[in-house]
Amino acid sequence: MDTSFIRKPLFGMLLSILSLMAVSISLHAQSYIVDSPFSDAIKAYEGEIIKDGNGNDHVRIEYDAPFVEIENGAVVKVVGRCIGQSSVGGQGEVKAIIEYDEKSLYTDAFLLKYSEADSGGRSDLFTDDDFSPNSIVVGGEKDAWQQRFNRMDVHSAEGKFWYGYSVPVVIIVLMLVALGLVVFSFKSMALGRVAIFVAPVLMLGALCMECVYMFRMGGQCVWWCNKDVVGLWGAIGRSIPFVLVMILQLGFVGIYLKLFRRVTYVNVPAKWSFISMLIAIIPGFFVAAYAACWITGISPDADFINDLTPEQWSGFILKFSMLYFVVLALAPVIICCVKTRSLSGIILGLFFVIYGFATVAALILLILALSQLLWAIVIEIFGGLIVLAVILFAGSQGSSGSGASQSYFVDEKGNRHVSGGKGRRIVSK
């Protein structure tokens, strides 16, 4: 029976449905520009959408999932959003579903910049998402107000600056100049008198920049040690100078104090300066908090989330930070001034305070970087051991399966015998 008159309409309807679906996707797709702050391209992976207990879309991406690299500046069509695991902290938890090479691929949404000109007036799918590397949220969704501090647009000029190498390079240069000035000052007393003032100022500048960098970037401050971002060898290559600089930072105070004693003939009790600061950390917190409340006219018993306005909250944080630093600096400055009996003791005391904070910051940075790097190396070694075990297992199975093959030796008359004779040449059949 001729069924062509049935197949043709069905085929036409199928084409119409597919065309409508394609048009619908294109109408609802927004255009985004690839703009990674880490490198010149992003990776978009193949994956599978699954539902969690709340009905939210999660993407499951296998460890060795196929991916394509898309260079910065390319325009991609985003057809949806979902949630997935991230290798760069909270920034990468929101995923963008893109259509590329007739496939649905998944990538970190914060690596894409919304292109209003190419989206035909359609709204940004991620307009309510905060992709700041270290935003601080005060208040919950059910509180009277919720305020976010330390926000950053990754794709702005400010974002490019903090994600670039400018700040780390400046920090390293200041530290190296301070160290070089101190080291060469041991050969010149005149240079030493200059170095005891200039070197701590240079180091304080580097340490302040380091603290601000950590505050702005949070966990992303060591992104260049992340294997998933720069690759294993890239992470290793960047970690070596970083570790050396952190060691330099931790050891600088000892070298500087030797120079200070040589120039001033004064033995400064650095140990007691640091101990006094550590003792004042907890009581100093409450002293600074109550003093900040008194200055700003806020009751210490107030509900800081629901009773304060954002302006009052930010004003309190600023005053508290300044007062807390002053409280912690009092004891080291007094100890250094009494011991040196000069104004240089003030600089030395302030140096101890900032150096104490910076030492903690350096240790945190060092732990973050080494933990990422060591974990990446462990994963690579573990993966290599699995591959090696599979190869050895396959080889053992192949050799056991060829047990029918035997070895022989040939005697002087050319006769073959099963191996086991003495002084004979072994050959394989």
GROMACS .gro file of C-alpha atoms in nm:
model
  429
    1MET     CA    1   0.000   0.000   0.000
    2ASP     CA    2   0.134   0.341  -0.090
    3THR     CA    3   0.184   0.542   0.228
    4SER     CA    4   0.374   0.829   0.077
    5PHE     CA    5   0.069   1.053   0.108
    6ILE     CA    6   0.086   0.993   0.486
    7ARG     CA    7   0.465   1.020   0.529
    8LYS     CA    8   0.496   1.352   0.349
    9PRO     CA    9   0.254   1.545   0.578
   10LEU     CA   10   0.413   1.387   0.886
   11PHE     CA   11   0.760   1.482   0.764
   12GLY     CA   12   0.640   1.836   0.698
   13MET     CA   13   0.488   1.863   1.047
   14LEU     CA   14   0.812   1.738   1.204
   15LEU     CA   15   1.012   2.000   1.015
   16SER     CA   16   0.768   2.268   1.124
   17ILE     CA   17   0.796   2.165   1.489
   18LEU     CA   18   1.177   2.163   1.474
   19SER     CA   19   1.176   2.502   1.304
   20LEU     CA   20   0.945   2.644   1.569
   21MET     CA   21   1.170   2.504   1.842
   22ALA     CA   22   1.477   2.656   1.681
   23VAL     CA   23   1.301   2.993   1.645
   24SER     CA   24   1.185   2.974   2.006
   25ILE     CA   25   1.538   2.904   2.128
   26SER     CA   26   1.682   3.187   1.921
   27LEU     CA   27   1.418   3.427   2.048
   28HIS     CA   28   1.488   3.339   2.411
   29ALA     CA   29   1.868   3.320   2.375
   30GLN     CA   30   2.074   3.607   2.506
   31SER     CA   31   2.409   3.705   2.361
   32TYR     CA   32   2.718   3.714   2.580
   33ILE     CA   33   3.081   3.797   2.515
   34VAL     CA   34   3.346   3.558   2.640
   35ASP     CA   35   3.558   3.758   2.885
   36SER     CA   36   3.771   3.549   3.119
   37PRO     CA   37   3.988   3.741   3.369
   38PHE     CA   38   4.220   3.440   3.403
   39SER     CA   39   4.325   3.357   3.048
   40ASP     CA   40   4.262   3.421   2.679
   41ALA     CA   41   3.990   3.154   2.647
   42ILE     CA   42   3.730   2.962   2.845
   43LYS     CA   43   3.638   2.593   2.851
   44ALA     CA   44   3.280   2.485   2.780
   45TYR     CA   45   3.206   2.126   2.878
   46GLU     CA   46   2.953   1.867   2.778
   47GLY     CA   47   2.733   1.756   3.066
   48GLU     CA   48   2.398   1.624   3.181
   49ILE     CA   49   2.117   1.808   3.360
   50ILE     CA   50   1.978   1.643   3.673
   51LYS     CA   51   1.718   1.757   3.926
   52ASP     CA   52   1.785   1.791   4.296
   53GLY     CA   53   1.533   1.742   4.576
   54ASN     CA   54   1.401   2.097   4.532
   55GLY     CA   55   1.357   2.066   4.157
   56ASN     CA   56   1.659   2.285   4.075
   57ASP     CA   57   1.864   2.214   3.764
   58HIS     CA   58   2.214   2.084   3.833
   59VAL     CA   59   2.467   1.997   3.569
   60ARG     CA   60   2.681   1.689   3.612
   61ILE     CA   61   3.014   1.715   3.434
   62GLU     CA   62   3.241   1.411   3.432
   63TYR     CA   63   3.609   1.450   3.520
   64ASP     CA   64   3.719   1.372   3.163
   65ALA     CA   65   3.418   1.529   2.989
   66PRO     CA   66   3.478   1.661   2.634
   67PHE     CA   67   3.514   2.038   2.609
   68VAL     CA   68   3.581   2.313   2.359
   69GLU     CA   69   3.788   2.627   2.410
   70ILE     CA   70   3.627   2.959   2.317
   71GLU     CA   71   3.852   3.263   2.291
   72ASN     CA   72   3.785   3.592   2.465
   73GLY     CA   73   3.581   3.830   2.255
   74ALA     CA   74   3.370   3.559   2.092
   75VAL     CA   75   2.991   3.604   2.110
   76VAL     CA   76   2.795   3.301   2.235
   77LYS     CA   77   2.423   3.236   2.273
   78VAL     CA   78   2.309   3.151   2.627
   79VAL     CA   79   1.982   2.958   2.636
   80GLY     CA   80   1.957   2.890   3.010
   81ARG     CA   81   2.121   2.865   3.346
   82CYS     CA   82   2.181   2.596   3.607
   83ILE     CA   83   2.399   2.515   3.906
   84GLY     CA   84   2.709   2.298   3.918
   85GLN     CA   85   3.030   2.223   4.098
   86SER     CA   86   3.296   2.491   4.086
   87SER     CA   87   3.674   2.483   4.089
   88VAL     CA   88   3.700   2.856   4.167
   89GLY     CA   89   3.479   2.890   4.471
   90GLY     CA   90   3.135   3.048   4.482
   91GLN     CA   91   3.191   3.242   4.161
   92GLY     CA   92   3.167   2.934   3.942
   93GLU     CA   93   2.863   2.768   4.098
   94VAL     CA   94   2.623   2.934   3.852
   95LYS     CA   95   2.660   2.780   3.507
   96ALA     CA   96   2.554   2.916   3.170
   97ILE     CA   97   2.400   2.679   2.914
   98ILE     CA   98   2.527   2.782   2.573
   99GLU     CA   99   2.457   2.660   2.222
  100TYR     CA  100   2.786   2.605   2.042
  101ASP     CA  101   2.856   2.390   1.736
  102GLU     CA  102   2.500   2.255   1.757
  103LYS     CA  103   2.566   2.124   2.108
  104SER     CA  104   2.454   2.226   2.457
  105LEU     CA  105   2.765   2.310   2.657
  106TYR     CA  106   2.816   2.438   3.011
  107THR     CA  107   3.057   2.699   3.141
  108ASP     CA  108   3.096   2.933   3.439
  109ALA     CA  109   2.852   3.221   3.401
  110PHE     CA  110   3.087   3.480   3.553
  111LEU     CA  111   3.325   3.431   3.259
  112LEU     CA  112   3.063   3.578   3.024
  113LYS     CA  113   2.982   3.947   2.982
  114TYR     CA  114   2.627   4.040   2.884
  115SER     CA  115   2.598   4.198   2.538
  116GLU     CA  116   2.288   4.415   2.535
  117ALA     CA  117   2.345   4.525   2.176
  118ASP     CA  118   2.331   4.166   2.045
  119SER     CA  119   2.046   4.047   2.271
  120GLY     CA  120   1.767   4.251   2.114
  121GLY     CA  121   1.666   4.417   2.440
  122ARG     CA  122   1.622   4.089   2.629
  123SER     CA  123   1.722   4.101   2.995
  124ASP     CA  124   2.040   3.957   3.142
  125LEU     CA  125   1.986   3.604   3.276
  126PHE     CA  126   2.240   3.667   3.554
  127THR     CA  127   2.143   4.021   3.654
  128ASP     CA  128   2.060   3.914   4.011
  129ASP     CA  129   2.378   3.711   4.060
  130ASP     CA  130   2.675   3.856   4.243
  131PHE     CA  131   2.998   3.730   4.089
  132SER     CA  132   3.226   3.935   4.313
  133PRO     CA  133   3.525   3.732   4.433
  134ASN     CA  134   3.481   3.830   4.800
  135SER     CA  135   3.154   4.016   4.858
  136ILE     CA  136   3.048   4.047   5.223
  137VAL     CA  137   2.678   4.002   5.289
  138VAL     CA  138   2.524   4.159   5.599
  139GLY     CA  139   2.175   4.042   5.686
  140GLY     CA  140   1.964   3.759   5.554
  141GLU     CA  141   1.684   3.756   5.300
  142LYS     CA  142   1.420   3.786   5.576
  143ASP     CA  143   1.588   4.072   5.760
  144ALA     CA  144   1.475   4.432   5.736
  145TRP     CA  145   1.756   4.507   5.494
  146GLN     CA  146   2.041   4.326   5.332
  147GLN     CA  147   2.360   4.499   5.231
  148ARG     CA  148   2.652   4.369   5.024
  149PHE     CA  149   2.996   4.516   5.071
  150ASN     CA  150   3.318   4.472   4.875
  151ARG     CA  151   3.142   4.409   4.546
  152MET     CA  152   3.337   4.397   4.221
  153ASP     CA  153   3.244   4.376   3.855
  154VAL     CA  154   3.482   4.114   3.716
  155HIS     CA  155   3.454   4.257   3.364
  156SER     CA  156   3.518   4.621   3.460
  157ALA     CA  157   3.853   4.801   3.452
  158GLU     CA  158   3.875   4.755   3.829
  159GLY     CA  159   3.814   4.382   3.792
  160LYS     CA  160   4.083   4.353   3.525
  161PHE     CA  161   4.324   4.536   3.756
  162TRP     CA  162   4.271   4.311   4.059
  163TYR     CA  163   4.272   3.994   3.848
  164GLY     CA  164   4.591   4.098   3.672
  165TYR     CA  165   4.952   4.066   3.779
  166SER     CA  166   5.005   4.436   3.857
  167VAL     CA  167   4.938   4.415   4.231
  168PRO     CA  168   5.148   4.099   4.295
  169VAL     CA  169   5.434   4.242   4.089
  170VAL     CA  170   5.431   4.572   4.281
  171ILE     CA  171   5.425   4.383   4.613
  172ILE     CA  172   5.722   4.169   4.507
  173VAL     CA  173   5.923   4.471   4.384
  174LEU     CA  174   5.866   4.666   4.707
  175MET     CA  175   5.971   4.367   4.918
  176LEU     CA  176   6.284   4.301   4.710
  177VAL     CA  177   6.387   4.668   4.723
  178ALA     CA  178   6.336   4.676   5.101
  179LEU     CA  179   6.539   4.356   5.143
  180GLY     CA  180   6.816   4.476   4.911
  181LEU     CA  181   6.836   4.808   5.096
  182VAL     CA  182   6.874   4.630   5.430
  183VAL     CA  183   7.131   4.378   5.305
  184PHE     CA  184   7.357   4.641   5.141
  185SER     CA  185   7.327   4.865   5.447
  186PHE     CA  186   7.542   4.626   5.650
  187LYS     CA  187   7.842   4.750   5.445
  188SER     CA  188   7.769   5.120   5.490
  189MET     CA  189   7.673   5.291   5.814
  190ALA     CA  190   7.544   5.599   5.628
  191LEU     CA  191   7.320   5.385   5.410
  192GLY     CA  192   7.209   5.196   5.721
  193ARG     CA  193   7.082   5.516   5.884
  194VAL     CA  194   6.865   5.573   5.579
  195ALA     CA  195   6.757   5.212   5.548
  196ILE     CA  196   6.616   5.185   5.902
  197PHE     CA  197   6.353   5.444   5.801
  198VAL     CA  198   6.304   5.370   5.431
  199ALA     CA  199   6.303   4.989   5.441
  200PRO     CA  200   6.011   4.953   5.685
  201VAL     CA  201   5.812   5.212   5.488
  202LEU     CA  202   5.862   5.011   5.168
  203MET     CA  203   5.773   4.686   5.344
  204LEU     CA  204   5.470   4.846   5.509
  205GLY     CA  205   5.352   4.963   5.168
  206ALA     CA  206   5.385   4.610   5.032
  207LEU     CA  207   5.209   4.459   5.333
  208CYS     CA  208   4.921   4.708   5.314
  209MET     CA  209   4.875   4.632   4.946
  210GLU     CA  210   4.880   4.262   5.029
  211CYS     CA  211   4.608   4.302   5.293
  212VAL     CA  212   4.390   4.508   5.057
  213TYR     CA  213   4.447   4.251   4.783
  214MET     CA  214   4.333   3.970   5.011
  215PHE     CA  215   4.027   4.168   5.118
  216ARG     CA  216   3.924   4.245   4.761
  217MET     CA  217   3.992   3.900   4.616
  218GLY     CA  218   3.923   3.662   4.905
  219GLY     CA  219   3.984   3.302   4.804
  220GLN     CA  220   4.064   3.413   4.447
  221CYS     CA  221   4.382   3.589   4.561
  222VAL     CA  222   4.581   3.278   4.463
  223TRP     CA  223   4.392   3.193   4.144
  224TRP     CA  224   4.722   3.159   3.959
  225CYS     CA  225   4.802   2.854   4.175
  226ASN     CA  226   4.478   2.681   4.073
  227LYS     CA  227   4.542   2.384   3.842
  228ASP     CA  228   4.193   2.406   3.693
  229VAL     CA  229   4.261   2.764   3.586
  230VAL     CA  230   4.624   2.769   3.468
  231GLY     CA  231   4.702   2.398   3.440
  232LEU     CA  232   4.929   2.186   3.661
  233TRP     CA  233   5.263   2.308   3.528
  234GLY     CA  234   5.138   2.665   3.516
  235ALA     CA  235   5.039   2.640   3.883
  236ILE     CA  236   5.376   2.491   3.977
  237GLY     CA  237   5.567   2.757   3.783
  238ARG     CA  238   5.376   3.039   3.949
  239SER     CA  239   5.390   2.887   4.297
  240ILE     CA  240   5.769   2.877   4.318
  241PRO     CA  241   5.827   3.257   4.319
  242PHE     CA  242   5.519   3.302   4.535
  243VAL     CA  243   5.650   3.068   4.806
  244LEU     CA  244   5.991   3.238   4.795
  245VAL     CA  245   5.831   3.580   4.843
  246MET     CA  246   5.625   3.454   5.138
  247ILE     CA  247   5.941   3.313   5.299
  248LEU     CA  248   6.111   3.649   5.240
  249GLN     CA  249   5.818   3.827   5.403
  250LEU     CA  250   5.825   3.604   5.710
  251GLY     CA  251   6.202   3.640   5.755
  252PHE     CA  252   6.239   4.012   5.683
  253VAL     CA  253   6.173   4.127   6.040
  254GLY     CA  254   6.472   3.932   6.173
  255ILE     CA  255   6.710   4.081   5.916
  256TYR     CA  256   6.575   4.432   5.974
  257LEU     CA  257   6.614   4.410   6.353
  258LYS     CA  258   6.980   4.312   6.311
  259LEU     CA  259   7.034   4.627   6.106
  260PHE     CA  260   6.840   4.836   6.359
  261ARG     CA  261   7.060   4.713   6.646
  262ARG     CA  262   7.377   4.775   6.440
  263VAL     CA  263   7.282   5.134   6.357
  264THR     CA  264   7.115   5.248   6.682
  265TYR     CA  265   7.301   5.021   6.927
  266VAL     CA  266   6.959   4.945   7.081
  267ASN     CA  267   6.827   4.595   7.138
  268VAL     CA  268   6.455   4.627   7.063
  269PRO     CA  269   6.235   4.367   7.240
  270ALA     CA  270   6.051   4.251   6.929
  271LYS     CA  271   5.924   3.940   7.104
  272TRP     CA  272   5.741   4.139   7.372
  273SER     CA  273   5.600   4.375   7.110
  274PHE     CA  274   5.435   4.085   6.929
  275ILE     CA  275   5.325   3.919   7.254
  276SER     CA  276   5.161   4.241   7.378
  277MET     CA  277   4.971   4.270   7.051
  278LEU     CA  278   4.851   3.909   7.076
  279ILE     CA  279   4.735   3.969   7.432
  280ALA     CA  280   4.535   4.274   7.322
  281ILE     CA  281   4.354   4.102   7.034
  282ILE     CA  282   4.046   3.985   7.227
  283PRO     CA  283   4.004   4.268   7.483
  284GLY     CA  284   4.099   4.521   7.216
  285PHE     CA  285   3.811   4.398   7.001
  286PHE     CA  286   3.554   4.482   7.269
  287VAL     CA  287   3.721   4.813   7.356
  288ALA     CA  288   3.716   4.923   6.992
  289ALA     CA  289   3.356   4.801   6.944
  290TYR     CA  290   3.220   4.991   7.246
  291ALA     CA  291   3.422   5.301   7.155
  292ALA     CA  292   3.288   5.293   6.798
  293CYS     CA  293   2.931   5.262   6.933
  294TRP     CA  294   2.987   5.559   7.161
  295ILE     CA  295   3.130   5.777   6.882
  296THR     CA  296   2.854   5.691   6.633
  297GLY     CA  297   2.576   5.715   6.894
  298ILE     CA  298   2.469   5.352   6.851
  299SER     CA  299   2.352   5.152   7.151
  300PRO     CA  300   2.571   4.843   7.213
  301ASP     CA  301   2.248   4.649   7.273
  302ALA     CA  302   2.102   4.740   6.933
  303ASP     CA  303   2.018   4.479   6.673
  304PHE     CA  304   2.290   4.559   6.423
  305ILE     CA  305   2.101   4.389   6.139
  306ASN     CA  306   1.750   4.525   6.176
  307ASP     CA  307   1.801   4.849   6.372
  308LEU     CA  308   2.087   5.005   6.173
  309THR     CA  309   2.070   5.161   5.831
  310PRO     CA  310   2.336   5.072   5.573
  311GLU     CA  311   2.499   5.413   5.626
  312GLN     CA  312   2.518   5.359   6.003
  313TRP     CA  313   2.658   5.011   5.952
  314SER     CA  314   2.932   5.120   5.712
  315GLY     CA  315   3.021   5.413   5.943
  316PHE     CA  316   3.048   5.178   6.240
  317ILE     CA  317   3.272   4.935   6.050
  318LEU     CA  318   3.509   5.218   5.945
  319LYS     CA  319   3.541   5.363   6.297
  320PHE     CA  320   3.575   5.020   6.455
  321SER     CA  321   3.857   4.923   6.217
  322MET     CA  322   4.053   5.240   6.289
  323LEU     CA  323   4.006   5.215   6.666
  324TYR     CA  324   4.096   4.845   6.671
  325PHE     CA  325   4.423   4.918   6.492
  326VAL     CA  326   4.503   5.198   6.739
  327VAL     CA  327   4.431   4.973   7.038
  328LEU     CA  328   4.654   4.696   6.904
  329ALA     CA  329   4.932   4.944   6.821
  330LEU     CA  330   4.945   5.113   7.162
  331ALA     CA  331   5.153   4.853   7.346
  332PRO     CA  332   5.414   4.787   7.070
  333VAL     CA  333   5.459   5.162   7.007
  334ILE     CA  334   5.502   5.238   7.378
  335ILE     CA  335   5.748   4.950   7.423
  336CYS     CA  336   5.958   5.058   7.123
  337CYS     CA  337   5.951   5.428   7.219
  338VAL     CA  338   6.058   5.357   7.578
  339LYS     CA  339   6.337   5.127   7.461
  340THR     CA  340   6.471   5.348   7.182
  341ARG     CA  341   6.387   5.682   7.352
  342SER     CA  342   6.329   5.833   7.008
  343LEU     CA  343   6.059   5.895   6.748
  344SER     CA  344   6.192   5.605   6.546
  345GLY     CA  345   6.025   5.382   6.803
  346ILE     CA  346   5.684   5.491   6.671
  347ILE     CA  347   5.771   5.373   6.321
  348LEU     CA  348   5.913   5.052   6.459
  349GLY     CA  349   5.604   4.987   6.674
  350LEU     CA  350   5.368   5.047   6.381
  351PHE     CA  351   5.587   4.821   6.173
  352PHE     CA  352   5.547   4.540   6.426
  353VAL     CA  353   5.168   4.578   6.430
  354ILE     CA  354   5.121   4.576   6.053
  355TYR     CA  355   5.384   4.305   6.019
  356GLY     CA  356   5.191   4.091   6.266
  357PHE     CA  357   4.873   4.118   6.058
  358ALA     CA  358   5.068   4.065   5.737
  359THR     CA  359   5.237   3.755   5.877
  360VAL     CA  360   4.897   3.600   5.944
  361ALA     CA  361   4.787   3.702   5.594
  362ALA     CA  362   5.103   3.550   5.443
  363LEU     CA  363   5.046   3.222   5.625
  364ILE     CA  364   4.684   3.212   5.502
  365LEU     CA  365   4.797   3.280   5.144
  366LEU     CA  366   5.069   3.018   5.170
  367ILE     CA  367   4.827   2.757   5.306
  368LEU     CA  368   4.571   2.834   5.034
  369ALA     CA  369   4.825   2.814   4.754
  370LEU     CA  370   5.003   2.501   4.876
  371SER     CA  371   4.677   2.322   4.954
  372GLN     CA  372   4.552   2.384   4.599
  373LEU     CA  373   4.885   2.283   4.447
  374LEU     CA  374   4.944   1.976   4.662
  375TRP     CA  375   4.588   1.856   4.608
  376ALA     CA  376   4.631   1.894   4.232
  377ILE     CA  377   4.957   1.697   4.242
  378VAL     CA  378   4.797   1.423   4.454
  379ILE     CA  379   4.507   1.396   4.207
  380GLU     CA  380   4.748   1.371   3.913
  381ILE     CA  381   4.959   1.106   4.087
  382PHE     CA  382   4.649   0.911   4.189
  383GLY     CA  383   4.517   0.924   3.833
  384GLY     CA  384   4.854   0.811   3.699
  385LEU     CA  385   4.863   0.518   3.942
  386ILE     CA  386   4.516   0.410   3.829
  387VAL     CA  387   4.623   0.419   3.464
  388LEU     CA  388   4.942   0.226   3.548
  389ALA     CA  389   4.743  -0.034   3.744
  390VAL     CA  390   4.504  -0.082   3.452
  391ILE     CA  391   4.796  -0.128   3.211
  392LEU     CA  392   4.967  -0.380   3.438
  393PHE     CA  393   4.643  -0.568   3.496
  394ALA     CA  394   4.573  -0.584   3.122
  395GLY     CA  395   4.926  -0.704   3.061
  396SER     CA  396   4.899  -0.977   3.323
  397GLN     CA  397   4.569  -1.091   3.175
  398GLY     CA  398   4.723  -1.103   2.828
  399SER     CA  399   5.024  -1.306   2.943
  400SER     CA  400   4.807  -1.553   3.136
  401GLY     CA  401   4.579  -1.595   2.835
  402SER     CA  402   4.871  -1.697   2.616
  403GLY     CA  403   4.970  -1.990   2.837
  404ALA     CA  404   4.954  -2.233   2.542
  405SER     CA  405   5.273  -2.082   2.406
  406GLN     CA  406   5.581  -2.270   2.535
  407SER     CA  407   5.955  -2.219   2.518
  408TYR     CA  408   6.196  -2.467   2.359
  409PHE     CA  409   6.567  -2.514   2.318
  410VAL     CA  410   6.751  -2.656   2.018
  411ASP     CA  411   7.026  -2.914   2.065
  412GLU     CA  412   7.334  -2.969   1.848
  413LYS     CA  413   7.142  -3.198   1.612
  414GLY     CA  414   6.866  -2.941   1.552
  415ASN     CA  415   6.606  -3.121   1.764
  416ARG     CA  416   6.367  -2.908   1.974
  417HIS     CA  417   6.305  -2.984   2.341
  418VAL     CA  418   6.092  -2.822   2.615
  419SER     CA  419   6.293  -2.561   2.804
  420GLY     CA  420   6.474  -2.680   3.114
  421GLY     CA  421   6.794  -2.825   2.965
  422LYS     CA  422   7.140  -2.703   3.057
  423GLY     CA  423   7.361  -2.493   2.840
  424ARG     CA  424   7.108  -2.465   2.558
  425ARG     CA  425   6.981  -2.173   2.353
  426ILE     CA  426   6.614  -2.094   2.431
  427VAL     CA  427   6.384  -2.011   2.143
  428SER     CA  428   6.010  -1.935   2.133
  429LYS     CA  429   5.764  -2.103   1.907
   0.00000   0.00000   0.00000
